[in-house]
Short mmCIF file of C-alpha atoms and ligand atoms in Angstrom, two decimals:
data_model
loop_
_atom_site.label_atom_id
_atom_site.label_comp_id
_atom_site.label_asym_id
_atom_site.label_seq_id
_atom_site.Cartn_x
_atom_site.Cartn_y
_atom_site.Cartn_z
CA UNK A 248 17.02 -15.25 -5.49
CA UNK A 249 16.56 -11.64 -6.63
CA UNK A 250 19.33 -9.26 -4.95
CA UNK A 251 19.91 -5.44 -5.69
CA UNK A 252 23.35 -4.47 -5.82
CA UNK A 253 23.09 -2.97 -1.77
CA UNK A 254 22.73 -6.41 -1.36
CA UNK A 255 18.74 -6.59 -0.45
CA UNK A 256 17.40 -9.82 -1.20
CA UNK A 257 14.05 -8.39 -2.84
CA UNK A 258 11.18 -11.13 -2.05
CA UNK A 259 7.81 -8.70 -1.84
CA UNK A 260 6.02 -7.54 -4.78
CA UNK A 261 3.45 -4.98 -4.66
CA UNK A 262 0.94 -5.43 -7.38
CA UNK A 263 -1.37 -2.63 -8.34
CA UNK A 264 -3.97 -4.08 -10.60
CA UNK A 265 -6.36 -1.07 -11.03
CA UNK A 266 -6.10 2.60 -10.81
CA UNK A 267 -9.79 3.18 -10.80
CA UNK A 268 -11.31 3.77 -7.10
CA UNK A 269 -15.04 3.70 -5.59
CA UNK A 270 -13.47 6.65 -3.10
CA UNK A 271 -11.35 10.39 -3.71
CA UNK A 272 -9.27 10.16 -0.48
CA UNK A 273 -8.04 13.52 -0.79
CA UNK A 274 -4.52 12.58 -0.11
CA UNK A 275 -4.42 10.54 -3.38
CA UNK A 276 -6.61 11.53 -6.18
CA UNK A 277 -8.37 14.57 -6.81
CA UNK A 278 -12.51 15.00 -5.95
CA UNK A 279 -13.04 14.47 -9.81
CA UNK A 280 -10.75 11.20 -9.64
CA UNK A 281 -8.14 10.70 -12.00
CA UNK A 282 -7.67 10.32 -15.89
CA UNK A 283 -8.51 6.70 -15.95
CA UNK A 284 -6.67 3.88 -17.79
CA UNK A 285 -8.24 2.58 -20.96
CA UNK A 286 -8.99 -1.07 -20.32
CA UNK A 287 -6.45 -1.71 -23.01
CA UNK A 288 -3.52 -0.26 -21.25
CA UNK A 289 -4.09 -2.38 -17.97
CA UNK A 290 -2.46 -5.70 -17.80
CA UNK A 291 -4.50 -8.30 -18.28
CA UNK A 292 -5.14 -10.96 -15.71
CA UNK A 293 -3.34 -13.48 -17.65
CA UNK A 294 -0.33 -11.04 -17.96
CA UNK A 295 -0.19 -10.70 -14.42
CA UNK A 296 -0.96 -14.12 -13.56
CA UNK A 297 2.09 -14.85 -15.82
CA UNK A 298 4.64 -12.35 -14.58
CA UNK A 299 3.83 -12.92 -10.95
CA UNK A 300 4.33 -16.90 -11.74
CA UNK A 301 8.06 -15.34 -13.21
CA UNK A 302 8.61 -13.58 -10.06
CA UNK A 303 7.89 -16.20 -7.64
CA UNK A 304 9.93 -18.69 -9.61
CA UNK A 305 12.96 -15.91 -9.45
CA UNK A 306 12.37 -15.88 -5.62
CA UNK A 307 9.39 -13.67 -5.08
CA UNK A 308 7.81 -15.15 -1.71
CA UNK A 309 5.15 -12.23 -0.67
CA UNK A 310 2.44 -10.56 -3.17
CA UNK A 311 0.07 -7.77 -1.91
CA UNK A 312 -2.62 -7.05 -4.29
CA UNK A 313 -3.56 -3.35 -4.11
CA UNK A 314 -4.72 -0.74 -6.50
CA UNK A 315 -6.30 1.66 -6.48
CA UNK A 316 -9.61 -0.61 -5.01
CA UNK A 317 -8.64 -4.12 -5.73
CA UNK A 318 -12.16 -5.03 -5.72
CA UNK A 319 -13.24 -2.25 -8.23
CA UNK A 320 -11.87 -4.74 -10.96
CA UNK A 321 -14.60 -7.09 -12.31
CA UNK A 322 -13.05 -10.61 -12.24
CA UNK A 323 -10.74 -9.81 -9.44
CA UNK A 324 -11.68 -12.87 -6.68
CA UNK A 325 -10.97 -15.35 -9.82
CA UNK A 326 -7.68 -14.12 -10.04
CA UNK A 327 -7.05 -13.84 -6.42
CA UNK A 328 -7.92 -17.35 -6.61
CA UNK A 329 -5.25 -18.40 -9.69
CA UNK A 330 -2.39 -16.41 -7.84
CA UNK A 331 -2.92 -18.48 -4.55
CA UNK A 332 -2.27 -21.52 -6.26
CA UNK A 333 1.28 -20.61 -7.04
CA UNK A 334 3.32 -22.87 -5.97
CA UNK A 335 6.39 -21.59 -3.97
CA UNK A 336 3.96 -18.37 -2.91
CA UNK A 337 3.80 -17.87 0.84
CA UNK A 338 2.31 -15.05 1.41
CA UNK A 339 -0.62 -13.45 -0.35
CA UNK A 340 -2.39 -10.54 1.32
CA UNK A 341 -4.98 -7.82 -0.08
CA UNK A 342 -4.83 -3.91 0.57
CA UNK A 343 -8.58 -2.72 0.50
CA UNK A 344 -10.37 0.08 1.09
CA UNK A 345 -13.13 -1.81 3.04
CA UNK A 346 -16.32 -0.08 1.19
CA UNK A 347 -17.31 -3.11 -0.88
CA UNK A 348 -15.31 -5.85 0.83
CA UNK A 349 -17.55 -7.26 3.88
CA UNK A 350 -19.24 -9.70 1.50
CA UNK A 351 -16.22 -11.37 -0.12
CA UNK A 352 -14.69 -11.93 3.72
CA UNK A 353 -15.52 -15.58 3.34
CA UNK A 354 -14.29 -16.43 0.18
CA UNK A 355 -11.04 -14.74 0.87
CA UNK A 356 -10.73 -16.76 3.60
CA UNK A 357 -11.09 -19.96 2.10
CA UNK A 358 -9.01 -18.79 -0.22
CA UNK A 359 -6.27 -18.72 2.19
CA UNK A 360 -6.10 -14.80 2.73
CA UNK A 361 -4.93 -14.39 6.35
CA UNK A 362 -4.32 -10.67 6.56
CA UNK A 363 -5.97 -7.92 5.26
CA UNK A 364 -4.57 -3.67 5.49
CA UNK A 365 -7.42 -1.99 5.60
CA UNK A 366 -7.64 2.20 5.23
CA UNK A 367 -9.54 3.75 7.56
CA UNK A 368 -8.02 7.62 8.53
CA UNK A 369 -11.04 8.52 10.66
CA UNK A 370 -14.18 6.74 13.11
CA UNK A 371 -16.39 9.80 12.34
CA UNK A 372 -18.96 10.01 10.20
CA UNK A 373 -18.53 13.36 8.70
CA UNK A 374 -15.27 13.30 8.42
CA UNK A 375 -15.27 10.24 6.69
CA UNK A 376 -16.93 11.92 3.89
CA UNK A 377 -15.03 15.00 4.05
CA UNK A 378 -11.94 13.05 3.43
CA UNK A 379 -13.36 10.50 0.93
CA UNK A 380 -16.38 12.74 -0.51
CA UNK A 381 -18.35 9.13 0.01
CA UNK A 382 -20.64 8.07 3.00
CA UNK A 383 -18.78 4.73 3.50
CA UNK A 384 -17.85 4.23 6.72
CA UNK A 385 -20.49 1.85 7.88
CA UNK A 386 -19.85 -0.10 5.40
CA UNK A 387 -16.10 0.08 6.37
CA UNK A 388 -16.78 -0.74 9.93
CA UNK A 389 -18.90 -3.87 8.77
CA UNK A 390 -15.74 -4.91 6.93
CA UNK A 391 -13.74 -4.79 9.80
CA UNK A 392 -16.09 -6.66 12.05
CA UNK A 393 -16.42 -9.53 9.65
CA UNK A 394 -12.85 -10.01 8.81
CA UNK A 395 -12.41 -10.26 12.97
CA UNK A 396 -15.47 -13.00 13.05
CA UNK A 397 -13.35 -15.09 10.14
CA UNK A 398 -10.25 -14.60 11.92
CA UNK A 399 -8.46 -12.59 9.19
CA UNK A 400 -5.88 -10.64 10.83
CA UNK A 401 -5.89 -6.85 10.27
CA UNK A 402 -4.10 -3.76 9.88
CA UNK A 403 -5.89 -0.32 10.04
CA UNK A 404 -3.81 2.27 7.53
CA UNK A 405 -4.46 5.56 8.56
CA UNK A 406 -3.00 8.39 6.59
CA UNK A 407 -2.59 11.57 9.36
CA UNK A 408 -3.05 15.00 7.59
CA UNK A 409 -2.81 18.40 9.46
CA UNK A 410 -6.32 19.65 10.23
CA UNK A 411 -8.00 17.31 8.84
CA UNK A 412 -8.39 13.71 11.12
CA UNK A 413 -5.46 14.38 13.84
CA UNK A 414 -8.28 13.94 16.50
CA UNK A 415 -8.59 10.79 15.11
CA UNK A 416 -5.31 9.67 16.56
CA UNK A 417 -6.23 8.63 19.88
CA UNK A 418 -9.42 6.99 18.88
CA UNK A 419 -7.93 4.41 16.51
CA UNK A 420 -5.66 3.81 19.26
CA UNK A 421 -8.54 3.07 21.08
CA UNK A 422 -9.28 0.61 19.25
CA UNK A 423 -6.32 -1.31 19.78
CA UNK A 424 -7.38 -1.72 23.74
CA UNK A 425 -10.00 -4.95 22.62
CA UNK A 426 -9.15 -5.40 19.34
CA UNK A 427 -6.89 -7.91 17.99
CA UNK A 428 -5.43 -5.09 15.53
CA UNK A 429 -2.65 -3.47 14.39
CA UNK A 430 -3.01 0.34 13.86
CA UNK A 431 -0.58 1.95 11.83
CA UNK A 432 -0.09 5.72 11.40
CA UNK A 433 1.91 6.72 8.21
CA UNK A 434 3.44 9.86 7.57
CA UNK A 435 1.43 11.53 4.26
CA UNK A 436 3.45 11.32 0.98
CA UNK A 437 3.12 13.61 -1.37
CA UNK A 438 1.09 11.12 -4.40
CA UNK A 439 -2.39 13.14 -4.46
CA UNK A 440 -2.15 13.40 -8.47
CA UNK A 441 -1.52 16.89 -7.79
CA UNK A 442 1.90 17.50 -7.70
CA UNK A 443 4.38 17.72 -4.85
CA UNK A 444 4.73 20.89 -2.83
CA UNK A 445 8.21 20.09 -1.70
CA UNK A 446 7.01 21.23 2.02
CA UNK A 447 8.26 19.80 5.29
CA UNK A 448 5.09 17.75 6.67
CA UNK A 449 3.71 18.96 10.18
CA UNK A 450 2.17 15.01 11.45
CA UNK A 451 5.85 13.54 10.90
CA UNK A 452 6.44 10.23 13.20
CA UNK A 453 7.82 12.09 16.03
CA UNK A 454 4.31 14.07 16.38
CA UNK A 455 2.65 11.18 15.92
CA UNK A 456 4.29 9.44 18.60
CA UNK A 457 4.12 12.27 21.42
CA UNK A 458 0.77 12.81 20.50
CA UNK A 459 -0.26 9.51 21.47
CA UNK A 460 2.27 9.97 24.56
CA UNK A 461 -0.32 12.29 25.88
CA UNK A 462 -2.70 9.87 26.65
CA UNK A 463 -0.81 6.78 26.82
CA UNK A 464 2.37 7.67 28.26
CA UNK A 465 3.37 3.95 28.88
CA UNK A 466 3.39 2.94 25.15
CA UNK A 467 6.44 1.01 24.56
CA UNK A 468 8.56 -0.10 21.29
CA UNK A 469 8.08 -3.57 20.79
CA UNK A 470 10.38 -5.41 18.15
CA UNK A 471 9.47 -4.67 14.66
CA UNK A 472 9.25 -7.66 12.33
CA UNK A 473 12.04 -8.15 9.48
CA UNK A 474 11.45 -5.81 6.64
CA UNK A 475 8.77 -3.47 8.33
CA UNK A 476 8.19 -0.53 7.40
CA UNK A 477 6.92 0.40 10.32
CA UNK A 478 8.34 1.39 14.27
CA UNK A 479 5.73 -0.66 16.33
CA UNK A 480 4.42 0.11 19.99
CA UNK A 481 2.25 -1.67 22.30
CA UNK A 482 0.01 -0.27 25.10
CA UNK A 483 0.20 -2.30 28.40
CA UNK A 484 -2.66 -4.09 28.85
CA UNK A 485 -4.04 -3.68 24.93
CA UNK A 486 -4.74 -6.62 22.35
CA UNK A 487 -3.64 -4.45 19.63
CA UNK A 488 -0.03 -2.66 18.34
CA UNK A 489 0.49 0.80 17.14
CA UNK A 490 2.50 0.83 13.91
CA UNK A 491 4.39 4.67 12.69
CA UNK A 492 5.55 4.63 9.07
CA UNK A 493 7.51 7.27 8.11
CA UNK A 494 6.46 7.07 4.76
CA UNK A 495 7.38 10.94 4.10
CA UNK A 496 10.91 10.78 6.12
CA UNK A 497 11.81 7.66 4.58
CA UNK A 498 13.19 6.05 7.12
CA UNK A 499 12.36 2.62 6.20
CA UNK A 500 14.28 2.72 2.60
CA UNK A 501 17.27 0.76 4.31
CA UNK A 502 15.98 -2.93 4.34
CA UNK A 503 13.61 -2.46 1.14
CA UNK A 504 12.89 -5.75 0.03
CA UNK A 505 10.01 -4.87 -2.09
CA UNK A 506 9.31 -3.80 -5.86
CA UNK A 507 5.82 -2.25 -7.06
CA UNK A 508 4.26 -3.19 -10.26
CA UNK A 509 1.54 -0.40 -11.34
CA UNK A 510 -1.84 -0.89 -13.19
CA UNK A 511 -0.39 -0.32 -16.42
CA UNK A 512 2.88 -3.00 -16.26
CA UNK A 513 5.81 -0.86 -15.60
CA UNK A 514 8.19 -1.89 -13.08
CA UNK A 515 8.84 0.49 -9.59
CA UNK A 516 12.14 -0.31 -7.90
CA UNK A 517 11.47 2.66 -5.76
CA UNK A 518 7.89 4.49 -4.71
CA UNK A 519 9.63 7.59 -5.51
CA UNK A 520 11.41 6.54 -8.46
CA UNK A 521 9.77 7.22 -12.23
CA UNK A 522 9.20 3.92 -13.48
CA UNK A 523 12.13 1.73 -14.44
CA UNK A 524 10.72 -1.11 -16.81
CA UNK A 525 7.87 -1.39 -19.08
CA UNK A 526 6.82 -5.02 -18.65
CA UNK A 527 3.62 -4.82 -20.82
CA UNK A 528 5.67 -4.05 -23.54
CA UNK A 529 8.28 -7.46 -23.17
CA UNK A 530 5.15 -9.58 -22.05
CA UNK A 531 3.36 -8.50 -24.95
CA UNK A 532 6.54 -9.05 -27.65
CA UNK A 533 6.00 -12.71 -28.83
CA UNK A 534 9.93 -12.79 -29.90
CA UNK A 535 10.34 -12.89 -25.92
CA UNK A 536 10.33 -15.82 -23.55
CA UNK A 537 10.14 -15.81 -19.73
CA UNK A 538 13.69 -15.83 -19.02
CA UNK A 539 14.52 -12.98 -21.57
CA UNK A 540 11.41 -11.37 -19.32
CA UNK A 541 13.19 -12.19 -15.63
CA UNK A 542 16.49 -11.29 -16.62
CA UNK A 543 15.25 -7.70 -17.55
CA UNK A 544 13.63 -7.26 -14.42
CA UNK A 545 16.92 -9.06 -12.42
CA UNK A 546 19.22 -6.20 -14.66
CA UNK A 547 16.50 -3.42 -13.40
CA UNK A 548 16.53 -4.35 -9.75
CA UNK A 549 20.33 -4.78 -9.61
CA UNK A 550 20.05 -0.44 -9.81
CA UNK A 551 17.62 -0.23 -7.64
CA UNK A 552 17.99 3.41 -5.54
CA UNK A 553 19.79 3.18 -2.35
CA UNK A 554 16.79 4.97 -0.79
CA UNK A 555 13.44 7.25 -1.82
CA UNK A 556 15.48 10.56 -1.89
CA UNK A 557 17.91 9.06 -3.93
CA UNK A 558 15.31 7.67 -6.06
CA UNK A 559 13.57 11.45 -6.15
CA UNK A 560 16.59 13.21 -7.04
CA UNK A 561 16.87 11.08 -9.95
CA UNK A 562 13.81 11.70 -10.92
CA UNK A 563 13.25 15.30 -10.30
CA UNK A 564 15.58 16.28 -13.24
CA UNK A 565 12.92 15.41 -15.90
CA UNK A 566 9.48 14.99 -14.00
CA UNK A 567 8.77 15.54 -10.38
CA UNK A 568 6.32 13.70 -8.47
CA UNK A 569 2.91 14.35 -9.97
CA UNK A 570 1.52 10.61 -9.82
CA UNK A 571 -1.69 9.84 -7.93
CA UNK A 572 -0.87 6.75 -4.99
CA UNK A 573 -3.75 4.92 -7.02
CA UNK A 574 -1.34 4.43 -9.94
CA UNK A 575 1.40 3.26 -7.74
CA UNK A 576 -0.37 0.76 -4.82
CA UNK A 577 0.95 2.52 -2.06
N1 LIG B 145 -7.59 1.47 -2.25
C1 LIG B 145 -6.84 0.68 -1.34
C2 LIG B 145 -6.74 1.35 0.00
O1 LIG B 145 -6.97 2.55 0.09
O2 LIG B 145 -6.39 0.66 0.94
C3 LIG B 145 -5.48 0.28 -1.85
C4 LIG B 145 -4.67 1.32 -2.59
S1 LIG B 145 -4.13 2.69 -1.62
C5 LIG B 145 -3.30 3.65 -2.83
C6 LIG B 145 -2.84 1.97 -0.65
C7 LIG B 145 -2.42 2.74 0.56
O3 LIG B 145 -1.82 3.95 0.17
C8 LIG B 145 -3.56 3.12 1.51
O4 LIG B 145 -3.28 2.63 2.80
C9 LIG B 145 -3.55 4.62 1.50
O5 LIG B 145 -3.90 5.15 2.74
C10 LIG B 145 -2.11 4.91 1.15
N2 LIG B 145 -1.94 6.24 0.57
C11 LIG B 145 -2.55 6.74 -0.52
N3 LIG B 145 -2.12 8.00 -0.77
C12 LIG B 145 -1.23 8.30 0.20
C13 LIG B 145 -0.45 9.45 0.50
N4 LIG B 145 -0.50 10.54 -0.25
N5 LIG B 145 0.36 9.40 1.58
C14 LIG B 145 0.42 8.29 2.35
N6 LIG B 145 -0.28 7.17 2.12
C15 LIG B 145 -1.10 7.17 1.05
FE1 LIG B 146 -8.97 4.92 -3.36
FE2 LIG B 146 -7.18 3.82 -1.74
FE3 LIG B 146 -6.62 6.08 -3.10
FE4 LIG B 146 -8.39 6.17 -1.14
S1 LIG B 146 -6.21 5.64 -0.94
S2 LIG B 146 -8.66 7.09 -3.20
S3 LIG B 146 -9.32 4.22 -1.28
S4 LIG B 146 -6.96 4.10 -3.98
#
């Protein structure tokens, strides 16, 4: 079992396995994108393959493939395909942007994929593209109607950013009235690639929440499942939940039980820490075995940060947050 020393059994890894994107949400990468990764730099799909097989051995029980898009990197269902076979695995789940993802619905599903987080921050058409500077959202839309014919269960991500999709809010609540969804506000952070301004955010939970009091004034807390990271809320009468994550507050930072590996093999403890472990480098030193390769990343989690401001004021001494969320997985 993998512990930290606050005593949080760690059992969820986040695994980025691209940076590269086929959208510029403006909340995580500039309109001109990023400085990609040279393929080189990336772990391969064998290297991953081999460190997640590490990590579930060590107790790893939950993997969420994200990116970046996931499905931006050519050869990606085959290894979806390898990492579902691990044995002692029992949970693997996708976070997607939805743009090219409608077609694969089926073979994810026979692949085992039950849930899906999809982002969608807005319904409208124009604002879609202001946000994303792409005219996806049909194709979005068609994503989330086929995963709901194949019985994939989802969860609609919507990042809520001052002036640009708050009148979004009560719409993808909306949808929650006949749709067997989860919609789940978060807080914005501040991983554009741009650099953090260090200002208070004006959509915090609390807004979030009386905003959608307006309208549905009998929304009511339901239980939130172990380790979520987000309050929940049900409507009376809806199919759906409403999910807030404080992403910004960090609220959720006292039952972590996750660690983040990024595109290029280092090893996050934290979101908002720097980077704690270069695995590329051990997986790719021959002199190394697989235990040699655990215990490092056992030694890194046992000092993993209490919480994300801890983790920031680390970090802040020698290089504040300047990292795109497509580098990190969200
Ligand atoms: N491309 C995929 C997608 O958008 O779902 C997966 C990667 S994306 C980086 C993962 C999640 O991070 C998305 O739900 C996205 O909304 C969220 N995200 C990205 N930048 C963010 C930010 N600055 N603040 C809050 N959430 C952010
Ligand atoms: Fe791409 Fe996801 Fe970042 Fe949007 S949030 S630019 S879809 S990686």
């Amino acid at each position: 079992m993998l512990t930290d020393n606050h005593g949080r059994k760690i059992n969820y890894l986040r695994l980025a396995v691209t940076d590269r994107c086929n959208l510029r949400c403006s909340y995580c990468m500039p309109e001109e994108g990023i400085q990609w990764l040279e393929r080189k730099e990336l772990l391969s799909f064998d290297e991953m393959l081999r460190t997640c097989n590490m990590l579930v051995t060590a107790g790893i029980e939950k993997i969420r493939i994200t990116g970046g898009e996931p499905f931006a990197r050519k050869g990606i269902m085959s290894f979806i395909s390898d990492l579902a076979k691990l044995d002692g695995l029992k949970e693997l789940t996708i976070t997607t942007n939805g743009v090219v993802t409608a077609p694969l619905i089926p073979e994810l599903k026979a692949l085992g994929i039950k849930s899906i987080n999809l982002s969608l921050d807005t319904l409208d058409r124009d604002r879609f593209y202001a946000i994303t500077f792409r005219d996806e959202l049909p194709a979005v839309l068609n994503t989330i109607d086929t995963a709901l014919a194949h019985d994939i269960h989802l969860k609609l991500n919507a990042v809520v950013m001052n002036g640009k999709n708050t009148e979004d809010i009560l719409p993808l609540v909306a949808l929650t009235k006949d749709l067997p969804i989860d919609v789940r506000f978060i807080e914005e952070m501040p991983f554009n690639g741009d650099g953090h301004t260090g200002q208070e955010i004006f959509w915090d939970y609390k807004r979030i929440l009386d905003h959608i009091k307006t309208q549905y004034p009998a929304i009511a807390k339901i239980q939130d499942p172990p380790y979520s990271t987000s309050y929940n809320y049900q409507i009376p009468g809806h199919k759906g939940s409403i999910g807030i994550i404080a992403a910004y507050t960090r609220l959720f930072c006292g039952t972590c039980n996750r660690i983040r590996i990024t595109p290029q093999g280092t090893l996050k403890t934290c979101l908002y820490d720097n980077g704690v472990l270069n695995i590329k480098s051990l997986l790719r030193d021959e002199t190394l075995n697989d235990t040699t390769i655990v215990s490092a990343i056992q030694n890194a989690i046992a000092h993993k940060p209490k919480d994300g401001h801890e983790a920031e004021r680390i970090r802040d001494v020698s290089n504040p947050v300047h990292e795109s969320m497509a580098t990190i997985g969200g």
